[in-house]
Amino acid sequence: PAKADAGSTPSFEMTWSSTTSSGYCSQEDSDSELEQYFTARTSLARRPRRDQDEPVEWETPDLSQAEIEQKIKEYNAQINSNLFMSLNKDGSYTGFIKVQLKLVRPVSVPSSKKPPSLQDARRGPGRGTSVRRRTSFYLPKDAVKHLHVLSRTKAREVIEALLRKFLVVDDPRKFALFERAERHGQVYLRKLLDDEQPLRLRLLAGPSDKALSFVLKENDSGEVNWDAFSMPELHNFLRILQREEEEHLRQILQKYSYCRQKIQEALHACPLG
């Protein structure tokens, strides 16, 4: 695993474990920063919440160096993969965290002649990339990413690293990292503070995904904070709502037309009297 000096920017590595593709179709705008949302998934409707946004009280004691070393040994003994944690000479440690993306709104990326592929995201921004003209699309639903981080890596740095990997140019403050836990048949979510250290939480909770997992979501508590969006984004959301309304109307008309046709066929088939 790559190590970073105390004063340098933490290094991040990502492995890709999702092959789910997002609906993507784009149109470039040559004379403005207007973003065009043309995707195969244009619903902004909020789904019923299955998760409960309730605090989960994790014990986060201050561990001695010997306790950290013992915890790492116990952690590595429980995993069935090569995603081990490693203790560094300076007392810090490195390891992997898995982040599930649960984004319901499109994200913005620099516009290009073709949609960014997984290989493009691995390579990062190329030369000559223009951030002025942007295209928006939906990230793969429930994609799961592994990040190689340091024990001192903070939640906000994890968010920024994920956005860089996907070439997302949206403000990182629009997103939040959550911890997820399953207890007694219930699912609980808690938004991490910017300065919290995900790898430390991972070590204390152990490797079980039910005990602790990480989720990247939009940074809102229920209702959409429309004030956080720019004018071009708001106009594009109106376009999305209009297309969604037109699609729902088409489906309703089609349904009633079908029912009317079947009733008329039944009437014609019935003998008179």
Coordinates of C-alpha atoms in Angstrom, one line a residue:
P1 CA 0.0 0.0 0.0
A2 CA 1.2 3.5 -0.8
K3 CA 2.1 5.6 2.2
A4 CA 2.0 9.3 2.6
D5 CA 4.2 11.6 4.6
A6 CA 2.6 13.5 7.5
G7 CA 2.7 16.8 5.7
S8 CA 1.6 15.6 2.2
T9 CA -1.8 15.1 0.7
P10 CA -3.1 11.6 1.5
S11 CA -3.0 9.2 -1.4
F12 CA -6.1 7.5 -2.5
E13 CA -6.5 4.3 -4.6
M14 CA -9.8 2.9 -5.9
T15 CA -10.9 -0.5 -7.1
W16 CA -14.1 -0.8 -9.1
S17 CA -16.6 -3.4 -8.1
S18 CA -19.7 -2.3 -10.0
T19 CA -20.6 -2.9 -13.6
T20 CA -24.0 -1.2 -13.5
S21 CA -24.2 1.4 -16.1
S22 CA -26.1 4.7 -15.8
G23 CA -28.5 6.0 -18.4
Y24 CA -26.5 8.6 -20.3
C25 CA -27.2 10.9 -23.1
S26 CA -25.8 14.4 -23.4
Q27 CA -26.0 17.6 -25.4
E28 CA -23.2 20.3 -25.4
D29 CA -23.9 24.0 -25.1
S30 CA -21.3 26.0 -27.0
D31 CA -21.9 29.6 -25.7
S32 CA -22.9 29.3 -22.0
E33 CA -22.4 27.3 -18.9
L34 CA -25.9 25.9 -19.2
E35 CA -25.9 22.3 -18.2
Q36 CA -28.1 19.9 -20.1
Y37 CA -29.6 16.9 -18.3
F38 CA -30.5 14.2 -20.8
T39 CA -30.6 10.8 -19.1
A40 CA -32.5 7.7 -19.1
R41 CA -33.5 8.2 -15.5
T42 CA -35.1 11.5 -14.9
S43 CA -37.2 11.0 -11.8
L44 CA -36.7 13.4 -8.9
A45 CA -39.5 11.9 -6.8
R46 CA -38.3 11.0 -3.3
R47 CA -38.7 7.3 -2.5
P48 CA -40.1 6.1 0.8
R49 CA -37.3 6.1 3.3
R50 CA -36.2 2.6 4.4
D51 CA -33.3 3.8 6.4
Q52 CA -33.7 5.8 9.7
D53 CA -31.6 8.8 10.1
E54 CA -31.0 8.2 13.8
P55 CA -27.7 8.6 15.6
V56 CA -25.7 5.4 16.3
E57 CA -23.4 5.9 19.3
W58 CA -20.0 4.3 18.4
E59 CA -17.5 4.1 21.1
T60 CA -14.4 6.0 19.9
P61 CA -11.9 5.7 22.7
D62 CA -8.4 7.0 22.5
L63 CA -6.3 3.9 21.9
S64 CA -2.7 3.5 22.9
Q65 CA -0.2 2.3 20.3
A66 CA -0.3 -1.2 21.7
E67 CA -4.1 -1.3 21.6
I68 CA -4.1 0.0 18.0
E69 CA -1.6 -2.8 17.0
Q70 CA -3.8 -5.4 18.7
K71 CA -6.9 -4.1 17.0
I72 CA -5.3 -4.3 13.6
K73 CA -4.2 -7.9 14.2
E74 CA -7.8 -8.8 15.3
Y75 CA -9.2 -7.0 12.2
N76 CA -6.9 -8.7 9.7
A77 CA -7.6 -12.1 11.3
Q78 CA -11.4 -11.6 10.5
I79 CA -11.3 -10.6 6.9
N80 CA -11.4 -13.0 3.9
S81 CA -9.7 -10.8 1.4
N82 CA -6.4 -9.0 0.9
L83 CA -7.8 -5.6 2.1
F84 CA -5.7 -5.6 5.2
M85 CA -4.8 -2.8 7.5
S86 CA -1.1 -1.9 8.0
L87 CA 0.6 -0.2 10.9
N88 CA 3.1 2.5 9.9
K89 CA 6.3 3.4 11.7
D90 CA 5.0 6.9 12.6
G91 CA 2.1 5.3 14.6
S92 CA -0.6 5.9 11.9
Y93 CA -2.1 3.0 9.9
T94 CA -3.5 2.5 6.4
G95 CA -6.4 0.4 5.2
F96 CA -9.4 0.2 3.0
I97 CA -12.9 1.5 3.4
K98 CA -15.8 0.6 1.1
V99 CA -18.2 3.4 0.1
Q100 CA -21.6 2.8 -1.4
L101 CA -22.9 5.6 -3.7
K102 CA -26.6 6.3 -3.2
L103 CA -27.1 9.5 -5.2
V104 CA -30.6 10.3 -6.5
R105 CA -29.7 13.4 -8.5
P106 CA -27.4 13.9 -11.5
V107 CA -23.8 15.0 -11.1
S108 CA -21.8 17.4 -13.3
V109 CA -18.7 16.5 -15.2
P110 CA -16.6 18.4 -17.8
S111 CA -18.3 18.0 -21.2
S112 CA -16.6 15.8 -23.7
K113 CA -17.5 14.1 -27.0
K114 CA -18.4 10.9 -25.3
P115 CA -19.5 9.8 -21.8
P116 CA -16.7 9.2 -19.2
S117 CA -16.1 5.5 -18.9
L118 CA -14.8 3.6 -15.8
Q119 CA -11.3 3.7 -17.4
D120 CA -11.6 7.5 -17.8
A121 CA -12.4 7.9 -14.2
R122 CA -9.5 5.7 -13.2
R123 CA -7.1 7.9 -15.2
G124 CA -8.5 11.1 -13.8
P125 CA -8.8 14.5 -15.6
G126 CA -6.9 14.6 -18.9
R127 CA -5.1 17.5 -20.5
G128 CA -7.2 20.3 -22.0
T129 CA -10.3 19.3 -19.9
S130 CA -12.7 22.3 -19.9
V131 CA -14.7 22.8 -16.7
R132 CA -16.6 25.7 -18.3
R133 CA -18.8 23.5 -20.4
R134 CA -20.4 20.7 -18.3
T135 CA -22.6 17.7 -18.9
S136 CA -24.7 16.0 -16.2
F137 CA -25.5 12.3 -15.8
Y138 CA -26.5 9.8 -13.2
L139 CA -23.8 7.8 -11.5
P140 CA -24.3 4.0 -11.5
K141 CA -27.0 3.1 -9.0
D142 CA -25.6 1.7 -5.8
A143 CA -22.0 1.5 -7.1
V144 CA -19.5 0.4 -4.5
K145 CA -15.9 1.8 -4.4
H146 CA -13.0 0.8 -2.2
L147 CA -10.6 3.6 -1.1
H148 CA -7.2 3.1 0.3
V149 CA -6.8 5.7 3.0
L150 CA -4.8 6.7 6.1
S151 CA -6.0 6.7 9.6
R152 CA -5.8 10.5 9.7
T153 CA -7.8 10.8 6.4
K154 CA -11.0 12.9 7.2
A155 CA -14.5 12.4 5.9
R156 CA -14.4 15.5 3.8
E157 CA -11.2 14.2 2.1
V158 CA -12.9 10.9 1.3
I159 CA -15.8 12.8 -0.4
E160 CA -13.3 15.0 -2.4
A161 CA -11.4 11.9 -3.5
L162 CA -14.5 10.1 -4.7
L163 CA -15.6 13.2 -6.7
R164 CA -12.1 13.5 -8.3
K165 CA -12.2 9.9 -9.3
F166 CA -15.5 10.4 -11.1
L167 CA -14.4 13.8 -12.5
V168 CA -17.4 15.4 -10.7
V169 CA -17.1 19.2 -10.6
D170 CA -20.0 19.8 -8.3
D171 CA -19.3 21.5 -4.9
P172 CA -18.2 18.8 -2.4
R173 CA -20.5 20.5 0.1
K174 CA -23.5 19.1 -1.8
F175 CA -22.5 15.6 -0.6
A176 CA -22.1 13.9 2.7
L177 CA -20.6 10.7 4.0
F178 CA -22.8 8.6 6.3
E179 CA -22.1 5.6 8.5
R180 CA -24.7 2.9 8.2
A181 CA -25.4 0.2 10.8
E182 CA -27.9 -2.7 11.1
R183 CA -29.2 -3.4 14.6
H184 CA -32.1 -5.6 15.7
G185 CA -33.6 -5.6 12.2
Q186 CA -33.4 -1.8 11.9
V187 CA -31.1 0.2 9.7
Y188 CA -29.6 3.4 11.1
L189 CA -27.7 6.3 9.3
R190 CA -25.5 9.0 10.8
K191 CA -23.9 11.8 8.9
L192 CA -20.2 12.0 9.6
L193 CA -18.7 15.3 10.7
D194 CA -16.1 16.7 8.3
D195 CA -13.2 16.0 10.6
E196 CA -14.2 12.4 11.6
Q197 CA -11.8 9.7 10.5
P198 CA -13.6 6.8 8.6
L199 CA -10.7 4.3 8.9
R200 CA -10.6 4.7 12.6
L201 CA -14.3 4.0 12.8
R202 CA -13.8 1.0 10.5
L203 CA -11.1 -0.4 12.9
L204 CA -13.2 0.1 16.0
A205 CA -16.3 -1.5 14.5
G206 CA -14.5 -4.4 12.9
P207 CA -14.8 -5.6 9.3
S208 CA -18.5 -6.5 9.4
D209 CA -20.6 -4.4 6.9
K210 CA -23.6 -4.9 9.2
A211 CA -21.8 -3.4 12.1
L212 CA -20.6 -0.4 10.0
S213 CA -20.5 0.6 6.3
F214 CA -20.2 4.0 4.6
V215 CA -22.6 5.6 2.2
L216 CA -22.2 8.7 0.0
K217 CA -25.4 10.7 -0.3
E218 CA -26.7 14.1 -1.1
N219 CA -26.1 16.5 1.8
D220 CA -29.7 17.1 2.8
S221 CA -31.8 16.1 5.8
G222 CA -35.0 15.2 3.9
E223 CA -36.2 18.1 1.8
V224 CA -34.1 19.3 -1.1
N225 CA -32.2 22.6 -0.4
W226 CA -32.9 24.3 -3.7
D227 CA -30.9 27.4 -2.6
A228 CA -27.7 25.3 -2.9
F229 CA -28.1 25.1 -6.7
S230 CA -27.2 27.5 -9.4
M231 CA -29.7 29.1 -11.8
P232 CA -28.7 26.8 -14.7
E233 CA -29.1 23.8 -12.4
L234 CA -32.6 24.9 -11.3
H235 CA -33.6 25.5 -14.9
N236 CA -32.5 22.0 -15.8
F237 CA -34.4 20.5 -12.9
L238 CA -37.5 22.3 -14.3
R239 CA -36.9 20.6 -17.6
I240 CA -36.5 17.2 -15.9
L241 CA -39.8 17.7 -14.0
Q242 CA -41.6 18.7 -17.2
R243 CA -40.3 15.6 -19.1
E244 CA -41.3 13.5 -16.1
E245 CA -44.8 15.0 -16.0
E246 CA -45.2 14.4 -19.8
E247 CA -44.1 10.8 -19.5
H248 CA -46.5 10.1 -16.6
L249 CA -49.3 11.8 -18.6
R250 CA -48.5 9.6 -21.6
Q251 CA -48.5 6.5 -19.5
I252 CA -51.9 7.4 -17.9
L253 CA -53.5 8.1 -21.3
Q254 CA -52.1 4.9 -22.7
K255 CA -53.5 2.9 -19.7
Y256 CA -57.0 4.3 -20.0
S257 CA -57.0 4.0 -23.8
Y258 CA -56.1 0.3 -23.4
C259 CA -58.9 -0.2 -20.9
R260 CA -61.4 1.6 -23.1
Q261 CA -60.4 -0.6 -26.0
K262 CA -60.9 -3.8 -24.0
I263 CA -64.3 -2.7 -22.8
Q264 CA -65.4 -1.8 -26.3
E265 CA -64.2 -5.2 -27.5
A266 CA -66.2 -6.9 -24.7
L267 CA -69.3 -5.0 -25.6
H268 CA -69.1 -5.9 -29.2
A269 CA -68.6 -9.6 -28.3
C270 CA -71.7 -9.7 -26.1
P271 CA -74.9 -10.8 -27.8
L272 CA -77.7 -8.2 -27.9
G273 CA -80.5 -8.6 -25.3

